Coordinates of C-alpha atoms and ligand atoms in Angstrom, one line a residue:
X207 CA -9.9 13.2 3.6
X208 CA -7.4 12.6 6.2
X209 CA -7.4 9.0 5.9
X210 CA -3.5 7.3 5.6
X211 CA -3.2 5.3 2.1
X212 CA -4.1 1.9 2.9
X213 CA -0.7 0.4 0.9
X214 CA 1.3 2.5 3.9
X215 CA 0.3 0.2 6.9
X216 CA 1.4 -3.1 7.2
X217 CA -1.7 -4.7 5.5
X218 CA -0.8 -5.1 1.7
X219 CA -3.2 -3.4 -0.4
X220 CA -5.0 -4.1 -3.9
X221 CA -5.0 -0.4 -5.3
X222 CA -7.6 -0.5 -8.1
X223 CA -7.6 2.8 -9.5
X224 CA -8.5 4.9 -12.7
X225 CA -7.3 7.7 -14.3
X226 CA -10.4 9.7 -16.7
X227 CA -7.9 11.6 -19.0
X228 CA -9.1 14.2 -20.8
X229 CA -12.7 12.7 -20.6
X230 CA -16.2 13.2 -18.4
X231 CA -18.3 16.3 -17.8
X232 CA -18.9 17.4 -14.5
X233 CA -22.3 15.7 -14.8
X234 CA -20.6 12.4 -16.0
X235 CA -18.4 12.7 -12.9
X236 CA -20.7 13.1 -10.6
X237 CA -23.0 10.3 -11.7
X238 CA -19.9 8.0 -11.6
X239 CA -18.6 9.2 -7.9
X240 CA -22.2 8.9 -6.9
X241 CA -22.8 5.3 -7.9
X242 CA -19.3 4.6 -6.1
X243 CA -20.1 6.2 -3.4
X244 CA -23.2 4.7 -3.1
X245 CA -22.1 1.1 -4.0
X246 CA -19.3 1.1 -1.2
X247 CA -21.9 2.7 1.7
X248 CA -18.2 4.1 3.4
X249 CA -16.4 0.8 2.9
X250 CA -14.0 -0.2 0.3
X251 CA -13.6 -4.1 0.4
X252 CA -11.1 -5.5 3.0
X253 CA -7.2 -4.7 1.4
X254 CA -8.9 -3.2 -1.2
X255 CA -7.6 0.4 -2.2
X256 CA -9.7 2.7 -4.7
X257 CA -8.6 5.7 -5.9
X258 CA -9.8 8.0 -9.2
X259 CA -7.8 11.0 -10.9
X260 CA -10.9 13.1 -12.9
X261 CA -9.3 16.0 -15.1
X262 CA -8.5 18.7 -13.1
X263 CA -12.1 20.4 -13.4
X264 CA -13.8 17.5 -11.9
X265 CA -11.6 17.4 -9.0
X266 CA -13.6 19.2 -6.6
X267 CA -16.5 17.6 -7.6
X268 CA -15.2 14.7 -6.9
X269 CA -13.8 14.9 -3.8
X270 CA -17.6 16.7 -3.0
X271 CA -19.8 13.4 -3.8
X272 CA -17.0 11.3 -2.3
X273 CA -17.2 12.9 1.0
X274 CA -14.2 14.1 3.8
X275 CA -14.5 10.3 5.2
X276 CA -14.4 8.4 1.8
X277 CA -11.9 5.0 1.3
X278 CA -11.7 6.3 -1.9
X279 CA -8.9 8.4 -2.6
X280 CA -8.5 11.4 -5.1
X281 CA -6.2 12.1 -7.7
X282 CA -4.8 14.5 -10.6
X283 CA -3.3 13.4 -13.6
X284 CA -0.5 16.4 -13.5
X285 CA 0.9 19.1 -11.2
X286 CA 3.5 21.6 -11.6
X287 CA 6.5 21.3 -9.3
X288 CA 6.7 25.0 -8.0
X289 CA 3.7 26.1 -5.3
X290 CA 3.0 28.8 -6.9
X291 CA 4.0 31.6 -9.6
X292 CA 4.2 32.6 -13.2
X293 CA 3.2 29.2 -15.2
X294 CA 0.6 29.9 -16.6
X295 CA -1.8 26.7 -17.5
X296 CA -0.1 24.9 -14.4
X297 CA -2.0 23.5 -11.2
X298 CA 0.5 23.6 -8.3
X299 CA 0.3 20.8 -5.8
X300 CA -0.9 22.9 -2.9
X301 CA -3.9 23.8 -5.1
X302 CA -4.0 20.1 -6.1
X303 CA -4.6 19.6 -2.2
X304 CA -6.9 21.9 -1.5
X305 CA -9.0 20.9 -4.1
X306 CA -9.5 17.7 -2.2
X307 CA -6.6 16.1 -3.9
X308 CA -3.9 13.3 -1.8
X309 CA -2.7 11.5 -5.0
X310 CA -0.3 13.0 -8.1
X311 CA -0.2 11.0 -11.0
X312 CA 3.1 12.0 -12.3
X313 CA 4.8 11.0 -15.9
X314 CA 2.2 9.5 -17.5
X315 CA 3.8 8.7 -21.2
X316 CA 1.0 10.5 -22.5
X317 CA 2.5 13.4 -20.7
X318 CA 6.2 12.3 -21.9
X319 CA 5.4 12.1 -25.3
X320 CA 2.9 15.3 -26.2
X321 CA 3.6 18.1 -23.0
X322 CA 7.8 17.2 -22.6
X323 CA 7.8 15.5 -19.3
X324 CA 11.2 14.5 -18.6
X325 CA 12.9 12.2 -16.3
X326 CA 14.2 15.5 -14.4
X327 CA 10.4 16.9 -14.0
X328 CA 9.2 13.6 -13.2
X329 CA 11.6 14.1 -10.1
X330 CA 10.9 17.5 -9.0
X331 CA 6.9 16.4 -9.1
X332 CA 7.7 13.2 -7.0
X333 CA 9.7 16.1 -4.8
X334 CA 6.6 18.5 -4.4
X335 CA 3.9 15.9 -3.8
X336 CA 5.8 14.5 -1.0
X337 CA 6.7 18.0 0.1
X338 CA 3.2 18.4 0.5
X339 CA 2.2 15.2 2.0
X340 CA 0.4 13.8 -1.2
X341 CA 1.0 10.4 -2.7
X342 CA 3.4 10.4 -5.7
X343 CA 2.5 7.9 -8.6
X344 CA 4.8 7.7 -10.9
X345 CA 4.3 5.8 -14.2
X346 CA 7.0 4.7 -16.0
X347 CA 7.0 2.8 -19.2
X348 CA 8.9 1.6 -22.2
X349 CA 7.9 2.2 -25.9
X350 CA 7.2 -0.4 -28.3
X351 CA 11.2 -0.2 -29.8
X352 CA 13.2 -0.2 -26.5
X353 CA 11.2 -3.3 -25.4
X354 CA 12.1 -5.4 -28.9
X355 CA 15.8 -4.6 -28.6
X356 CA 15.5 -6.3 -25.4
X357 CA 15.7 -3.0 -22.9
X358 CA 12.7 -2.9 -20.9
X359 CA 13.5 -3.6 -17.8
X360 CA 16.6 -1.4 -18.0
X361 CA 14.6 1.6 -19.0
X362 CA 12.0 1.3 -16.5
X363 CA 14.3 1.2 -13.9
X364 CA 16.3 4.3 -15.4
X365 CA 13.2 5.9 -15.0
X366 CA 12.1 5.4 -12.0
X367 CA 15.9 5.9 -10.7
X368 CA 16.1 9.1 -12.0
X369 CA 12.2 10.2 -10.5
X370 CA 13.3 8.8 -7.1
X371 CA 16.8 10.2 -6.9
X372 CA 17.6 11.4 -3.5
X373 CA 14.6 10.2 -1.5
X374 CA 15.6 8.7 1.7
X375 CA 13.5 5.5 2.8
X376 CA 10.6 6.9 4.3
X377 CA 9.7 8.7 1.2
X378 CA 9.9 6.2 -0.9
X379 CA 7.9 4.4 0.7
X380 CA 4.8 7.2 0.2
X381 CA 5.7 6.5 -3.2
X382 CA 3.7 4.5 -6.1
X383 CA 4.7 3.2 -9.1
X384 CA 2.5 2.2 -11.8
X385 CA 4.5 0.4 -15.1
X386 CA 2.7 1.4 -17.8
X387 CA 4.2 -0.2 -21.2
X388 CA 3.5 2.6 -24.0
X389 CA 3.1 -0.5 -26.4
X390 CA 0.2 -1.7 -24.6
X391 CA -1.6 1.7 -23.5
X392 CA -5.1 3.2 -25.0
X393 CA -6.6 2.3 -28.4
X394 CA -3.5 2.2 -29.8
X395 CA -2.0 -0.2 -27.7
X396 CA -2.4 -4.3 -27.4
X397 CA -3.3 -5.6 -24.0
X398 CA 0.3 -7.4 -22.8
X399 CA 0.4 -11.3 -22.2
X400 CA 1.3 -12.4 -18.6
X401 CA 4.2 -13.7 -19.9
X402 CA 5.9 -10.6 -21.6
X403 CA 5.5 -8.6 -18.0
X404 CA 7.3 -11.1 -16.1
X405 CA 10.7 -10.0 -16.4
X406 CA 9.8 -6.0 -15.9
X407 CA 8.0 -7.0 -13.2
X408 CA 10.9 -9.0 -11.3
X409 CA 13.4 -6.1 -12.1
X410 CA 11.3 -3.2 -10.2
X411 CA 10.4 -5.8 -7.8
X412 CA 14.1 -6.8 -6.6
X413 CA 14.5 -2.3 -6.6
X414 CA 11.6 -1.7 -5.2
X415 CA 9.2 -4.1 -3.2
X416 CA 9.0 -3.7 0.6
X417 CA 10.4 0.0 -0.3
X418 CA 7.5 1.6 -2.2
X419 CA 3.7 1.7 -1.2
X420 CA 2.7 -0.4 -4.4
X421 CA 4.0 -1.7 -7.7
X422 CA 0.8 -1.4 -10.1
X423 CA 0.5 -2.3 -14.1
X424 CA -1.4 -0.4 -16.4
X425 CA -2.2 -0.5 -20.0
X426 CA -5.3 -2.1 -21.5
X427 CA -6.4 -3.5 -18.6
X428 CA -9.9 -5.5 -18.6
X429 CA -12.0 -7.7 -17.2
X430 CA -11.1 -10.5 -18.9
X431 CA -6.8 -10.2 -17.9
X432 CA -7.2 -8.7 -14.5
X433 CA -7.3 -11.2 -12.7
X434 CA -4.4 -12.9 -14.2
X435 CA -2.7 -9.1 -13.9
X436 CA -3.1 -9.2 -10.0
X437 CA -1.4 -12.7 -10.2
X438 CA 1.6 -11.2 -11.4
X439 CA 4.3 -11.7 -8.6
X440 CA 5.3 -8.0 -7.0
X441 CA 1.8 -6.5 -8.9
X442 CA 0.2 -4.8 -6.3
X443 CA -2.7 -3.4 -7.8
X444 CA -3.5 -2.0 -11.3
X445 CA -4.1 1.3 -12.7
X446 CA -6.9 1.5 -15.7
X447 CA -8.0 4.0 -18.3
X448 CA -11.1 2.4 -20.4
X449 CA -12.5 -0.4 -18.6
X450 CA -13.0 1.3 -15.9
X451 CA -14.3 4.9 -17.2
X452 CA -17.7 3.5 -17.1
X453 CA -18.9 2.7 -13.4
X454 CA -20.4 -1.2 -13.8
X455 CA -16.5 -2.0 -15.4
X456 CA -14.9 -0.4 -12.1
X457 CA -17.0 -2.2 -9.8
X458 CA -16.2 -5.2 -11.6
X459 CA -12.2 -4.9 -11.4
X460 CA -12.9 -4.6 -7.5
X461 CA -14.4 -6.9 -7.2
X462 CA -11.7 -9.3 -9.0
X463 CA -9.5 -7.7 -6.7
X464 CA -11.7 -8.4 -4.1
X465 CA -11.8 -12.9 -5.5
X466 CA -7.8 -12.2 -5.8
X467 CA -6.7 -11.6 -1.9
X468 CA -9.4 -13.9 -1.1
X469 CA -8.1 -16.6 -3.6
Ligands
13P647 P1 -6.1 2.0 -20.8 O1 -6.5 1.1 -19.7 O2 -7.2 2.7 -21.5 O3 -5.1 1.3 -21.8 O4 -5.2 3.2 -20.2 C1 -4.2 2.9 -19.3 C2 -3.6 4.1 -18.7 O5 -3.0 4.9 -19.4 C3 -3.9 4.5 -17.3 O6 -3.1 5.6 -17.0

């Protein structure tokens, strides 16, 4: 897969991507990368970027349907900051890579809240998946409290200052970010209104557009507000759990991404 990301050449990208979770057997993954595969024949649609993080298991499977020459890129949801060693449970991001991997999903709040991610591992991750030439994406994300107090913006962009200390400009800009507000995340979330994402949205764009390879939202994204998502000014693509975990929902969100560069 030794494709460059589409959202590092001059050509804005759409990245439409998904992250499984904890969810699909190797069966269920392989059907899915299959009809992918099969849908696209090789070609993503023009500006369009896929990509899909399986659980770790899946990965090689995965990358193995998708092919060495697929637009689609590949994903985990985690890796460990040190190559290699005594952590045991922990998938390093050489291994990661040679699993077929070029994307880290890094400090998902799922992650944050349950396994202790921190601000500080967030930025050794970023660190080691640029060390190894993968694509950081680092999802950042207020809870439910900070943003009725008025803070989100502020503590997004604490977040992502602290993941992204210390990279000079050409790293940064192999780095994604995907805002992610807790409140509007999974089953227990609410799908945000345009409206409410405006202002988090014009923060991390004034930090970080023309710097990073893509801003992207996430949290209860579906057919229905997608489209209206993508309109979002400095939204450069979106990053979806359920909708998308069964194939025909996918499909559809690229091909809304697909009516939205051609709008
Ligand atoms: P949902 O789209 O299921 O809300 O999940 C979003 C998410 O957490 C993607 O990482």
């Amino acid at each position: 897969m030794a494709h460059a990301p589409a959202g590092s050449s001059s050509a804005p990208a759409v990245w439409i991507g998904t992250s499984w979770k904890m969810n699909k057997t190797l069966a269920q993954a392989r059907a899915w990368a299959e009809g992918l595969r099969d849908h696209l024949g090789g070609r993503a649609p023009d500006g369009v970027q896929p990509f899909v993080i399986p659980s770790f298991t899946a990965t090689t499977t995965v990358a193995e349907v998708l092919g060495p020459d697929s637009p689609v890129l590949l994903g985990v949801q985690n890796a460990h900051w040190e190559d290699a060693g005594a952590w045991t449970g922990e998938v390093s991001v050489p291994q990661a890579k040679d699993a077929g991997a070029q994307l880290v999903e890094i400090g998902h709040s799922e992650r944050r809240e349950h396994f202790g991610e921190t601000v500080e591992t967030t930025r050794l991750k970023v660190a080691a998946a640029l060390r190894h030439g993968l694509t950081p994406l680092l999802c950042i994300g207020e809870s439910l409290e900070v943003k009725e107090r008025g803070g989100s913006a502020a503590f997004i962009l604490e977040q992502a200052a602290g993941a992204l200390e210390g990279l000079d400009d050409s790293a940064l800009s192999r780095v994604l970010i995907a805002y992610e507000p807790i409140w509007a995340i999974g089953e227990r979330g609410r799908p945000a209104e345009v409206d409410e994402l405006l202002e988090p949205f014009a923060a991390l764009g004034e930090a970080c557009t023309g710097k990073v390879a893509g801003l992207l939202y996430g949290g209860s994204v579906n057919l229905e507000n997608a489209a209206g998502l993508l309109g979002i000014e400095h939204v450069s693509g979106l990053f979806v759990g359920r909708t998308a975990w069964q194939l025909e929902g996918y499909l559809q969100l690229l091909n809304i991404a697909e009516a939205h560069l051609a709008a």
